[in-house]
PDB file of C-alpha atoms in Angstrom:
ATOM      1  CA  UNK A  26      27.540  17.979  -2.255  1.00  0.00           C
ATOM      2  CA  UNK A  27      25.755  19.989  -4.987  1.00  0.00           C
ATOM      3  CA  UNK A  28      28.345  18.876  -7.538  1.00  0.00           C
ATOM      4  CA  UNK A  29      27.866  15.276  -6.431  1.00  0.00           C
ATOM      5  CA  UNK A  30      24.096  15.519  -6.906  1.00  0.00           C
ATOM      6  CA  UNK A  31      24.640  16.654 -10.492  1.00  0.00           C
ATOM      7  CA  UNK A  32      26.796  13.612 -11.267  1.00  0.00           C
ATOM      8  CA  UNK A  33      24.542  10.797  -9.997  1.00  0.00           C
ATOM      9  CA  UNK A  34      20.955   9.900  -9.265  1.00  0.00           C
ATOM     10  CA  UNK A  35      19.518  10.659  -5.851  1.00  0.00           C
ATOM     11  CA  UNK A  36      19.239   6.948  -5.016  1.00  0.00           C
ATOM     12  CA  UNK A  37      23.030   6.607  -5.469  1.00  0.00           C
ATOM     13  CA  UNK A  38      24.189   9.600  -3.419  1.00  0.00           C
ATOM     14  CA  UNK A  39      26.637   8.195  -0.807  1.00  0.00           C
ATOM     15  CA  UNK A  40      25.772  10.854   1.790  1.00  0.00           C
ATOM     16  CA  UNK A  41      22.507  11.807   3.440  1.00  0.00           C
ATOM     17  CA  UNK A  42      20.582  14.522   1.607  1.00  0.00           C
ATOM     18  CA  UNK A  43      19.534  17.626   3.534  1.00  0.00           C
ATOM     19  CA  UNK A  44      16.052  18.808   2.573  1.00  0.00           C
ATOM     20  CA  UNK A  45      15.310  22.294   3.962  1.00  0.00           C
ATOM     21  CA  UNK A  46      13.450  22.079   7.265  1.00  0.00           C
ATOM     22  CA  UNK A  47      13.668  18.273   7.464  1.00  0.00           C
ATOM     23  CA  UNK A  48      15.946  15.684   9.004  1.00  0.00           C
ATOM     24  CA  UNK A  49      18.622  14.343   6.612  1.00  0.00           C
ATOM     25  CA  UNK A  50      17.489  11.449   4.432  1.00  0.00           C
ATOM     26  CA  UNK A  51      19.189   8.810   2.310  1.00  0.00           C
ATOM     27  CA  UNK A  52      18.432   9.009  -1.399  1.00  0.00           C
ATOM     28  CA  UNK A  53      16.923   5.519  -1.368  1.00  0.00           C
ATOM     29  CA  UNK A  54      14.254   6.786   1.053  1.00  0.00           C
ATOM     30  CA  UNK A  55      13.085   9.618  -1.191  1.00  0.00           C
ATOM     31  CA  UNK A  56       9.730   9.489  -2.934  1.00  0.00           C
ATOM     32  CA  UNK A  57      10.262   6.751  -5.541  1.00  0.00           C
ATOM     33  CA  UNK A  58       9.674   8.962  -8.666  1.00  0.00           C
ATOM     34  CA  UNK A  59      12.400  11.337  -7.437  1.00  0.00           C
ATOM     35  CA  UNK A  60      15.138   8.741  -7.110  1.00  0.00           C
ATOM     36  CA  UNK A  61      15.914   8.610 -10.841  1.00  0.00           C
ATOM     37  CA  UNK A  62      15.876  11.867 -12.816  1.00  0.00           C
ATOM     38  CA  UNK A  63      16.020  10.095 -16.183  1.00  0.00           C
ATOM     39  CA  UNK A  64      12.487   8.686 -15.961  1.00  0.00           C
ATOM     40  CA  UNK A  65       9.294  10.089 -17.435  1.00  0.00           C
ATOM     41  CA  UNK A  66       7.693   9.844 -14.002  1.00  0.00           C
ATOM     42  CA  UNK A  67      10.308  12.203 -12.565  1.00  0.00           C
ATOM     43  CA  UNK A  68       9.641  14.716 -15.354  1.00  0.00           C
ATOM     44  CA  UNK A  69       5.883  14.472 -14.744  1.00  0.00           C
ATOM     45  CA  UNK A  70       6.261  15.071 -11.015  1.00  0.00           C
ATOM     46  CA  UNK A  71       8.411  18.161 -11.593  1.00  0.00           C
ATOM     47  CA  UNK A  72       5.957  19.430 -14.231  1.00  0.00           C
ATOM     48  CA  UNK A  73       2.985  19.236 -11.903  1.00  0.00           C
ATOM     49  CA  UNK A  74       4.871  20.593  -8.909  1.00  0.00           C
ATOM     50  CA  UNK A  75       5.757  23.676 -10.930  1.00  0.00           C
ATOM     51  CA  UNK A  76       2.024  24.234 -11.401  1.00  0.00           C
ATOM     52  CA  UNK A  77       1.695  24.766  -7.654  1.00  0.00           C
ATOM     53  CA  UNK A  78       3.044  28.285  -8.104  1.00  0.00           C
ATOM     54  CA  UNK A  79      -0.163  29.168  -9.958  1.00  0.00           C
ATOM     55  CA  UNK A  80      -2.176  28.852  -6.755  1.00  0.00           C
ATOM     56  CA  UNK A  81      -2.683  31.453  -4.066  1.00  0.00           C
ATOM     57  CA  UNK A  82      -2.220  29.070  -1.180  1.00  0.00           C
ATOM     58  CA  UNK A  83      -1.830  25.407  -0.290  1.00  0.00           C
ATOM     59  CA  UNK A  84      -3.712  23.624   2.478  1.00  0.00           C
ATOM     60  CA  UNK A  85      -1.772  20.715   3.973  1.00  0.00           C
ATOM     61  CA  UNK A  86      -3.163  18.106   6.334  1.00  0.00           C
ATOM     62  CA  UNK A  87      -0.456  18.519   8.930  1.00  0.00           C
ATOM     63  CA  UNK A  88       0.327  20.822  11.858  1.00  0.00           C
ATOM     64  CA  UNK A  89       3.126  22.963  13.222  1.00  0.00           C
ATOM     65  CA  UNK A  90       3.997  20.731  16.140  1.00  0.00           C
ATOM     66  CA  UNK A  91       5.104  17.830  13.940  1.00  0.00           C
ATOM     67  CA  UNK A  92       6.462  19.605  10.842  1.00  0.00           C
ATOM     68  CA  UNK A  93       7.540  23.030  12.055  1.00  0.00           C
ATOM     69  CA  UNK A  94      10.838  23.050  10.158  1.00  0.00           C
ATOM     70  CA  UNK A  95       9.349  22.079   6.795  1.00  0.00           C
ATOM     71  CA  UNK A  96       6.441  24.513   7.145  1.00  0.00           C
ATOM     72  CA  UNK A  97       8.804  27.320   8.113  1.00  0.00           C
ATOM     73  CA  UNK A  98      11.025  26.556   5.102  1.00  0.00           C
ATOM     74  CA  UNK A  99       8.090  26.495   2.690  1.00  0.00           C
ATOM     75  CA  UNK A 100       6.834  29.826   4.010  1.00  0.00           C
ATOM     76  CA  UNK A 101      10.278  31.406   4.093  1.00  0.00           C
ATOM     77  CA  UNK A 102      10.035  33.107   0.668  1.00  0.00           C
ATOM     78  CA  UNK A 103      13.069  31.126  -0.536  1.00  0.00           C
ATOM     79  CA  UNK A 104      11.114  29.890  -3.564  1.00  0.00           C
ATOM     80  CA  UNK A 105       8.160  31.215  -5.531  1.00  0.00           C
ATOM     81  CA  UNK A 106       5.651  28.765  -4.035  1.00  0.00           C
ATOM     82  CA  UNK A 107       2.421  30.153  -2.566  1.00  0.00           C
ATOM     83  CA  UNK A 108       2.004  30.205   1.227  1.00  0.00           C
ATOM     84  CA  UNK A 109       1.385  26.891   2.944  1.00  0.00           C
ATOM     85  CA  UNK A 110      -1.428  26.610   5.500  1.00  0.00           C
ATOM     86  CA  UNK A 111      -1.201  23.623   7.882  1.00  0.00           C
ATOM     87  CA  UNK A 112      -4.771  22.943   9.041  1.00  0.00           C
ATOM     88  CA  UNK A 113      -4.511  19.363  10.327  1.00  0.00           C
ATOM     89  CA  UNK A 114      -4.721  16.837  11.684  1.00  0.00           C
ATOM     90  CA  UNK A 115      -7.958  16.123   9.789  1.00  0.00           C
ATOM     91  CA  UNK A 116      -9.046  12.487  10.154  1.00  0.00           C
ATOM     92  CA  UNK A 117     -12.244  10.500  10.167  1.00  0.00           C
ATOM     93  CA  UNK A 118     -13.783  10.339  13.613  1.00  0.00           C
ATOM     94  CA  UNK A 119     -15.675   7.094  12.966  1.00  0.00           C
ATOM     95  CA  UNK A 120     -15.231   4.055  10.782  1.00  0.00           C
ATOM     96  CA  UNK A 121     -16.562   3.756   7.261  1.00  0.00           C
ATOM     97  CA  UNK A 122     -19.731   2.193   8.639  1.00  0.00           C
ATOM     98  CA  UNK A 123     -21.337   4.957  10.682  1.00  0.00           C
ATOM     99  CA  UNK A 124     -23.748   2.516  12.305  1.00  0.00           C
ATOM    100  CA  UNK A 125     -20.848   1.205  14.381  1.00  0.00           C
ATOM    101  CA  UNK A 126     -21.117  -2.311  12.945  1.00  0.00           C
ATOM    102  CA  UNK A 127     -18.276  -4.735  13.579  1.00  0.00           C
ATOM    103  CA  UNK A 128     -18.518  -7.162  10.666  1.00  0.00           C
ATOM    104  CA  UNK A 129     -15.150  -8.771  11.341  1.00  0.00           C
ATOM    105  CA  UNK A 130     -15.716  -9.150  15.081  1.00  0.00           C
ATOM    106  CA  UNK A 131     -12.353  -7.514  15.795  1.00  0.00           C
ATOM    107  CA  UNK A 132     -13.748  -4.911  18.217  1.00  0.00           C
ATOM    108  CA  UNK A 133     -15.454  -7.594  20.268  1.00  0.00           C
ATOM    109  CA  UNK A 134     -12.166  -9.514  20.270  1.00  0.00           C
ATOM    110  CA  UNK A 135     -10.318  -6.396  21.455  1.00  0.00           C
ATOM    111  CA  UNK A 136     -12.818  -5.985  24.289  1.00  0.00           C
ATOM    112  CA  UNK A 137     -11.518  -9.255  25.738  1.00  0.00           C
ATOM    113  CA  UNK A 138      -7.832  -8.263  25.647  1.00  0.00           C
ATOM    114  CA  UNK A 139      -5.737  -6.510  28.288  1.00  0.00           C
ATOM    115  CA  UNK A 140      -5.089  -2.769  28.216  1.00  0.00           C
ATOM    116  CA  UNK A 141      -2.479  -1.812  25.627  1.00  0.00           C
ATOM    117  CA  UNK A 142      -1.586  -5.434  24.896  1.00  0.00           C
ATOM    118  CA  UNK A 143      -2.434  -5.734  21.176  1.00  0.00           C
ATOM    119  CA  UNK A 144      -0.312  -4.856  18.148  1.00  0.00           C
ATOM    120  CA  UNK A 145      -2.479  -3.743  15.228  1.00  0.00           C
ATOM    121  CA  UNK A 146      -1.045  -4.775  11.834  1.00  0.00           C
ATOM    122  CA  UNK A 147      -2.339  -3.162   8.645  1.00  0.00           C
ATOM    123  CA  UNK A 148      -0.882  -1.960   5.346  1.00  0.00           C
ATOM    124  CA  UNK A 149      -3.757   0.256   4.244  1.00  0.00           C
ATOM    125  CA  UNK A 150      -6.248  -0.085   1.440  1.00  0.00           C
ATOM    126  CA  UNK A 151      -3.722  -0.789  -1.311  1.00  0.00           C
ATOM    127  CA  UNK A 152      -0.504  -2.087   0.217  1.00  0.00           C
ATOM    128  CA  UNK A 153       0.462  -5.719  -0.329  1.00  0.00           C
ATOM    129  CA  UNK A 154       3.433  -7.869   0.650  1.00  0.00           C
ATOM    130  CA  UNK A 155       5.245 -10.518  -1.323  1.00  0.00           C
ATOM    131  CA  UNK A 156       4.596 -14.123  -0.380  1.00  0.00           C
ATOM    132  CA  UNK A 157       8.074 -14.328   1.178  1.00  0.00           C
ATOM    133  CA  UNK A 158       7.527 -11.191   3.247  1.00  0.00           C
ATOM    134  CA  UNK A 159       4.111 -12.414   4.406  1.00  0.00           C
ATOM    135  CA  UNK A 160       5.729 -15.585   5.683  1.00  0.00           C
ATOM    136  CA  UNK A 161       8.462 -13.691   7.541  1.00  0.00           C
ATOM    137  CA  UNK A 162       5.922 -11.310   9.075  1.00  0.00           C
ATOM    138  CA  UNK A 163       3.687 -14.142  10.247  1.00  0.00           C
ATOM    139  CA  UNK A 164       6.541 -16.103  11.808  1.00  0.00           C
ATOM    140  CA  UNK A 165       7.983 -12.948  13.392  1.00  0.00           C
ATOM    141  CA  UNK A 166       4.640 -12.156  15.015  1.00  0.00           C
ATOM    142  CA  UNK A 167       4.389 -15.723  16.283  1.00  0.00           C
ATOM    143  CA  UNK A 168       7.934 -15.684  17.686  1.00  0.00           C
ATOM    144  CA  UNK A 169       7.275 -12.413  19.543  1.00  0.00           C
ATOM    145  CA  UNK A 170       4.526 -14.077  21.621  1.00  0.00           C
ATOM    146  CA  UNK A 171       2.635 -10.765  21.588  1.00  0.00           C
ATOM    147  CA  UNK A 172      -1.076 -10.279  20.989  1.00  0.00           C
ATOM    148  CA  UNK A 173      -1.830  -9.059  17.469  1.00  0.00           C
ATOM    149  CA  UNK A 174      -4.746  -8.051  15.256  1.00  0.00           C
ATOM    150  CA  UNK A 175      -3.800  -8.396  11.578  1.00  0.00           C
ATOM    151  CA  UNK A 176      -5.775  -7.010   8.636  1.00  0.00           C
ATOM    152  CA  UNK A 177      -4.691  -9.550   6.076  1.00  0.00           C
ATOM    153  CA  UNK A 178      -4.535  -8.913   2.319  1.00  0.00           C
ATOM    154  CA  UNK A 179      -3.509 -11.344  -0.380  1.00  0.00           C
ATOM    155  CA  UNK A 180       0.174 -11.312  -1.376  1.00  0.00           C
ATOM    156  CA  UNK A 181       1.553  -9.219  -4.210  1.00  0.00           C
ATOM    157  CA  UNK A 182       1.230 -11.057  -7.538  1.00  0.00           C
ATOM    158  CA  UNK A 183       4.589 -12.272  -8.835  1.00  0.00           C
ATOM    159  CA  UNK A 184       6.381  -9.527 -10.743  1.00  0.00           C
ATOM    160  CA  UNK A 185       4.039  -6.784  -9.493  1.00  0.00           C
ATOM    161  CA  UNK A 186       4.875  -3.768  -7.322  1.00  0.00           C
ATOM    162  CA  UNK A 187       3.781  -3.414  -3.687  1.00  0.00           C
ATOM    163  CA  UNK A 188       1.110  -0.943  -4.779  1.00  0.00           C
ATOM    164  CA  UNK A 189      -0.356  -3.274  -7.414  1.00  0.00           C
ATOM    165  CA  UNK A 190      -3.677  -3.428  -5.565  1.00  0.00           C
ATOM    166  CA  UNK A 191      -3.869   0.268  -4.732  1.00  0.00           C
ATOM    167  CA  UNK A 192      -7.477   1.457  -4.694  1.00  0.00           C
ATOM    168  CA  UNK A 193      -8.585  -1.726  -6.471  1.00  0.00           C
ATOM    169  CA  UNK A 194     -11.233  -4.000  -5.057  1.00  0.00           C
ATOM    170  CA  UNK A 195      -9.619  -7.096  -3.579  1.00  0.00           C
ATOM    171  CA  UNK A 196     -11.329 -10.428  -3.327  1.00  0.00           C
ATOM    172  CA  UNK A 197     -11.274 -11.906   0.147  1.00  0.00           C
ATOM    173  CA  UNK A 198      -8.581 -14.582   0.355  1.00  0.00           C
ATOM    174  CA  UNK A 199      -8.505 -17.392   2.883  1.00  0.00           C
ATOM    175  CA  UNK A 200      -5.387 -16.664   4.993  1.00  0.00           C
ATOM    176  CA  UNK A 201      -4.943 -20.376   5.752  1.00  0.00           C
ATOM    177  CA  UNK A 202      -4.045 -20.991   2.119  1.00  0.00           C
ATOM    178  CA  UNK A 203      -1.312 -18.330   2.115  1.00  0.00           C
ATOM    179  CA  UNK A 204       0.165 -18.105   5.612  1.00  0.00           C
ATOM    180  CA  UNK A 205       2.653 -20.678   6.965  1.00  0.00           C
ATOM    181  CA  UNK A 206       1.162 -24.083   7.648  1.00  0.00           C
ATOM    182  CA  UNK A 207      -0.274 -24.285  11.148  1.00  0.00           C
ATOM    183  CA  UNK A 208       0.211 -20.548  11.867  1.00  0.00           C
ATOM    184  CA  UNK A 209      -3.464 -19.808  12.494  1.00  0.00           C
ATOM    185  CA  UNK A 210      -3.815 -22.796  14.813  1.00  0.00           C
ATOM    186  CA  UNK A 211      -0.669 -21.983  16.761  1.00  0.00           C
ATOM    187  CA  UNK A 212      -1.652 -18.323  17.263  1.00  0.00           C
ATOM    188  CA  UNK A 213      -5.388 -18.733  17.826  1.00  0.00           C
ATOM    189  CA  UNK A 214      -5.057 -17.720  21.483  1.00  0.00           C
ATOM    190  CA  UNK A 215      -2.794 -14.738  20.840  1.00  0.00           C
ATOM    191  CA  UNK A 216      -3.859 -13.277  17.506  1.00  0.00           C
ATOM    192  CA  UNK A 217      -6.726 -12.544  15.184  1.00  0.00           C
ATOM    193  CA  UNK A 218      -6.276 -12.473  11.405  1.00  0.00           C
ATOM    194  CA  UNK A 219      -9.039 -10.602   9.573  1.00  0.00           C
ATOM    195  CA  UNK A 220      -9.457 -10.840   5.802  1.00  0.00           C
ATOM    196  CA  UNK A 221     -12.512  -8.567   5.580  1.00  0.00           C
ATOM    197  CA  UNK A 222     -13.088  -4.873   6.212  1.00  0.00           C
ATOM    198  CA  UNK A 223     -12.240  -3.579   9.679  1.00  0.00           C
ATOM    199  CA  UNK A 224     -12.838  -0.257  11.461  1.00  0.00           C
ATOM    200  CA  UNK A 225      -9.311   1.180  11.772  1.00  0.00           C
ATOM    201  CA  UNK A 226     -10.350   4.309  13.675  1.00  0.00           C
ATOM    202  CA  UNK A 227     -12.169   2.340  16.371  1.00  0.00           C
ATOM    203  CA  UNK A 228      -9.233  -0.054  16.642  1.00  0.00           C
ATOM    204  CA  UNK A 229      -6.691   2.729  17.126  1.00  0.00           C
ATOM    205  CA  UNK A 230      -8.812   4.419  19.783  1.00  0.00           C
ATOM    206  CA  UNK A 231      -9.521   1.133  21.599  1.00  0.00           C
ATOM    207  CA  UNK A 232      -7.830   0.787  24.975  1.00  0.00           C
ATOM    208  CA  UNK A 233      -6.442  -2.660  24.177  1.00  0.00           C
ATOM    209  CA  UNK A 234      -4.427  -1.390  21.198  1.00  0.00           C
ATOM    210  CA  UNK A 235      -0.852  -0.715  22.276  1.00  0.00           C
ATOM    211  CA  UNK A 236       0.997  -0.441  18.966  1.00  0.00           C
ATOM    212  CA  UNK A 237       0.551  -0.215  15.209  1.00  0.00           C
ATOM    213  CA  UNK A 238       2.681  -1.932  12.557  1.00  0.00           C
ATOM    214  CA  UNK A 239       1.921   0.325   9.612  1.00  0.00           C
ATOM    215  CA  UNK A 240       2.879   1.129   6.014  1.00  0.00           C
ATOM    216  CA  UNK A 241       3.224   4.789   7.128  1.00  0.00           C
ATOM    217  CA  UNK A 242       0.574   6.180   4.801  1.00  0.00           C
ATOM    218  CA  UNK A 243      -0.223   9.732   5.853  1.00  0.00           C
ATOM    219  CA  UNK A 244      -3.832   9.058   6.877  1.00  0.00           C
ATOM    220  CA  UNK A 245      -2.749   6.160   9.104  1.00  0.00           C
ATOM    221  CA  UNK A 246       0.089   8.277  10.487  1.00  0.00           C
ATOM    222  CA  UNK A 247      -2.246  11.091  11.525  1.00  0.00           C
ATOM    223  CA  UNK A 248      -4.801   8.655  12.935  1.00  0.00           C
ATOM    224  CA  UNK A 249      -2.059   7.086  15.066  1.00  0.00           C
ATOM    225  CA  UNK A 250      -0.947  10.468  16.377  1.00  0.00           C
ATOM    226  CA  UNK A 251      -4.476  11.604  17.216  1.00  0.00           C
ATOM    227  CA  UNK A 252      -5.044   8.393  19.204  1.00  0.00           C
ATOM    228  CA  UNK A 253      -1.564   8.233  20.741  1.00  0.00           C
ATOM    229  CA  UNK A 254      -0.517   4.826  19.345  1.00  0.00           C
ATOM    230  CA  UNK A 255       3.260   4.256  18.827  1.00  0.00           C
ATOM    231  CA  UNK A 256       4.419   2.675  15.587  1.00  0.00           C
ATOM    232  CA  UNK A 257       6.507   0.090  13.823  1.00  0.00           C
ATOM    233  CA  UNK A 258       7.335   1.700  10.479  1.00  0.00           C
ATOM    234  CA  UNK A 259       6.990  -0.754   7.571  1.00  0.00           C
ATOM    235  CA  UNK A 260       6.839   1.454   4.421  1.00  0.00           C
ATOM    236  CA  UNK A 261       5.969  -0.042   1.035  1.00  0.00           C
ATOM    237  CA  UNK A 262       5.712   2.620  -1.704  1.00  0.00           C
ATOM    238  CA  UNK A 263       4.941   6.269  -2.601  1.00  0.00           C
ATOM    239  CA  UNK A 264       6.000   8.753   0.089  1.00  0.00           C
ATOM    240  CA  UNK A 265       5.839   6.132   2.846  1.00  0.00           C
ATOM    241  CA  UNK A 266       9.619   5.743   3.157  1.00  0.00           C
ATOM    242  CA  UNK A 267       9.959   9.493   3.705  1.00  0.00           C
ATOM    243  CA  UNK A 268       7.210   9.366   6.321  1.00  0.00           C
ATOM    244  CA  UNK A 269       9.032   6.492   8.017  1.00  0.00           C
ATOM    245  CA  UNK A 270      12.222   8.562   8.269  1.00  0.00           C
ATOM    246  CA  UNK A 271      10.304  11.445   9.829  1.00  0.00           C
ATOM    247  CA  UNK A 272       8.493   9.176  12.291  1.00  0.00           C
ATOM    248  CA  UNK A 273      11.670   7.443  13.441  1.00  0.00           C
ATOM    249  CA  UNK A 274      14.434  10.063  13.200  1.00  0.00           C
ATOM    250  CA  UNK A 275      12.544  13.307  13.750  1.00  0.00           C
ATOM    251  CA  UNK A 276       9.321  12.725  15.690  1.00  0.00           C
ATOM    252  CA  UNK A 277      10.776   9.622  17.396  1.00  0.00           C
ATOM    253  CA  UNK A 278       7.472   7.781  17.716  1.00  0.00           C
ATOM    254  CA  UNK A 279       8.360   4.712  15.637  1.00  0.00           C
ATOM    255  CA  UNK A 280      10.797   1.821  15.327  1.00  0.00           C
ATOM    256  CA  UNK A 281      11.828   0.822  11.815  1.00  0.00           C
ATOM    257  CA  UNK A 282      12.969  -2.767  11.279  1.00  0.00           C
ATOM    258  CA  UNK A 283      15.991  -3.378   9.066  1.00  0.00           C
ATOM    259  CA  UNK A 284      15.812  -5.606   5.977  1.00  0.00           C
ATOM    260  CA  UNK A 285      18.287  -8.469   5.733  1.00  0.00           C
ATOM    261  CA  UNK A 286      18.290  -9.351   2.015  1.00  0.00           C
ATOM    262  CA  UNK A 287      16.571  -8.184  -1.150  1.00  0.00           C
ATOM    263  CA  UNK A 288      14.566  -5.710   0.910  1.00  0.00           C
ATOM    264  CA  UNK A 289      12.954  -8.525   2.924  1.00  0.00           C
ATOM    265  CA  UNK A 290      12.607  -7.977   6.673  1.00  0.00           C
ATOM    266  CA  UNK A 291      13.307 -11.260   8.411  1.00  0.00           C
ATOM    267  CA  UNK A 292      11.308 -12.969  11.145  1.00  0.00           C
ATOM    268  CA  UNK A 293      14.007 -12.408  13.778  1.00  0.00           C
ATOM    269  CA  UNK A 294      14.053  -8.664  13.135  1.00  0.00           C
ATOM    270  CA  UNK A 295      10.258  -8.482  13.186  1.00  0.00           C
ATOM    271  CA  UNK A 296      10.158 -10.428  16.439  1.00  0.00           C
ATOM    272  CA  UNK A 297      12.741  -8.072  17.970  1.00  0.00           C
ATOM    273  CA  UNK A 298      11.009  -4.805  17.087  1.00  0.00           C
ATOM    274  CA  UNK A 299       7.555  -6.114  18.057  1.00  0.00           C
ATOM    275  CA  UNK A 300       8.780  -7.147  21.510  1.00  0.00           C
ATOM    276  CA  UNK A 301      10.662  -3.874  21.907  1.00  0.00           C
ATOM    277  CA  UNK A 302       7.610  -1.786  21.053  1.00  0.00           C
ATOM    278  CA  UNK A 303       5.153  -3.734  23.153  1.00  0.00           C
ATOM    279  CA  UNK A 304       7.191  -4.435  26.278  1.00  0.00           C
ATOM    280  CA  UNK A 305      10.653  -2.837  25.985  1.00  0.00           C
ATOM    281  CA  UNK A 306      12.145   0.404  27.277  1.00  0.00           C
ATOM    282  CA  UNK A 307      12.255   1.920  23.788  1.00  0.00           C
ATOM    283  CA  UNK A 308       8.556   1.178  23.447  1.00  0.00           C
ATOM    284  CA  UNK A 309       7.870   3.080  26.650  1.00  0.00           C
ATOM    285  CA  UNK A 310       9.783   6.102  25.343  1.00  0.00           C
ATOM    286  CA  UNK A 311       7.930   6.027  22.035  1.00  0.00           C
ATOM    287  CA  UNK A 312       4.595   5.724  23.823  1.00  0.00           C
ATOM    288  CA  UNK A 313       5.396   8.710  26.022  1.00  0.00           C
ATOM    289  CA  UNK A 314       6.409  10.817  23.015  1.00  0.00           C
ATOM    290  CA  UNK A 315       3.282   9.814  21.127  1.00  0.00           C
ATOM    291  CA  UNK A 316       1.140  10.868  24.069  1.00  0.00           C
ATOM    292  CA  UNK A 317       2.751  14.316  23.848  1.00  0.00           C
ATOM    293  CA  UNK A 318       1.883  14.523  20.161  1.00  0.00           C
ATOM    294  CA  UNK A 319      -1.648  13.348  20.885  1.00  0.00           C
ATOM    295  CA  UNK A 320      -2.082  16.307  23.231  1.00  0.00           C
ATOM    296  CA  UNK A 321      -0.551  18.638  20.645  1.00  0.00           C
ATOM    297  CA  UNK A 322      -2.911  17.315  17.962  1.00  0.00           C
ATOM    298  CA  UNK A 323      -5.876  18.139  20.186  1.00  0.00           C
ATOM    299  CA  UNK A 324      -4.683  21.626  21.133  1.00  0.00           C
ATOM    300  CA  UNK A 325      -3.708  22.650  17.581  1.00  0.00           C
ATOM    301  CA  UNK A 326      -7.352  22.406  16.473  1.00  0.00           C
ATOM    302  CA  UNK A 327      -8.631  24.370  19.468  1.00  0.00           C
ATOM    303  CA  UNK A 328      -9.745  27.998  19.115  1.00  0.00           C
ATOM    304  CA  UNK A 329      -6.264  29.398  19.727  1.00  0.00           C
ATOM    305  CA  UNK A 330      -4.411  26.443  18.181  1.00  0.00           C
ATOM    306  CA  UNK A 331      -1.885  26.772  15.372  1.00  0.00           C
ATOM    307  CA  UNK A 332      -4.048  25.020  12.763  1.00  0.00           C
ATOM    308  CA  UNK A 333      -7.074  27.141  13.596  1.00  0.00           C
ATOM    309  CA  UNK A 334      -4.938  30.274  13.290  1.00  0.00           C
ATOM    310  CA  UNK A 335      -3.519  29.059   9.959  1.00  0.00           C
ATOM    311  CA  UNK A 336      -7.032  28.532   8.585  1.00  0.00           C
ATOM    312  CA  UNK A 337      -8.050  32.003   9.736  1.00  0.00           C
ATOM    313  CA  UNK A 338      -5.039  33.465   7.880  1.00  0.00           C
ATOM    314  CA  UNK A 339      -6.106  31.713   4.705  1.00  0.00           C
ATOM    315  CA  UNK A 340      -9.648  33.079   5.002  1.00  0.00           C
ATOM    316  CA  UNK A 341      -8.296  36.582   5.580  1.00  0.00           C
ATOM    317  CA  UNK A 342      -6.069  36.273   2.498  1.00  0.00           C
ATOM    318  CA  UNK A 343      -9.063  35.163   0.383  1.00  0.00           C
ATOM    319  CA  UNK A 344     -11.068  38.180   1.511  1.00  0.00           C
ATOM    320  CA  UNK A 345      -8.282  40.466   0.323  1.00  0.00           C
ATOM    321  CA  UNK A 346      -8.258  39.118  -3.248  1.00  0.00           C
TER     322      UNK A 346
END
């Protein structure tokens, strides 16, 4: 395997790659800059990662109960990296607007829905979909006949990457001009499409929210765990594909739909995984597992929890310098 890795790029390795402490992963699911070692981006990533050895310790927003193997490997003295201190999960406890305002009206809409009946759909602050993928997602949601709350963002400009809008202000776009003709009318009794800001934390903790179709960004991942909401993994860029592998194959709290062509996930596949999560047996298993992690996330930050202990170790180490 080592000889094979020297002969080809990670994205082309025909076997799954074993990263210490992690579940095996296909090369195509690695962090994008690591897939091709000939690029300047790859060289830059390696350059900055080598700088980590200059530190005395690394705080990570994670916790033992979800990444025990990786944390153990990083602290196993196999490399010259400084000790890693998992002190998470650290998330916001309220929305961006601390006054509890609900500008989009989505919380009021959730109040009128049944317990655990709504699928929350959001791709974070910077993730965008192509026009073709938006269409397939919309029609898949409609075909599933499930309740949904969708934070809508304008499609990816032609020729641009999925992260083209990352951390950039986006103008509000009228969904009716982008989504399939008649979609909003046909789903007005089952879904709500929001093109303005929405309070993700309050949505995830709301009793009507029963699932989350997510880009698998780490903040959204931790927020889902803390609030016990099972996932449909829909990664777009950065480390999100690696997170998706962990969520589905290791933690087993997510379903990941399969693309059919050119990386596009079709409406039939979306319909299938949405129905499975919201009303199928697999969805029940994922929900049960996520509830276990929710309890673990609470206990790890308690006085005798693993994250509290890790933080205390870091403080003790600082005092000895």
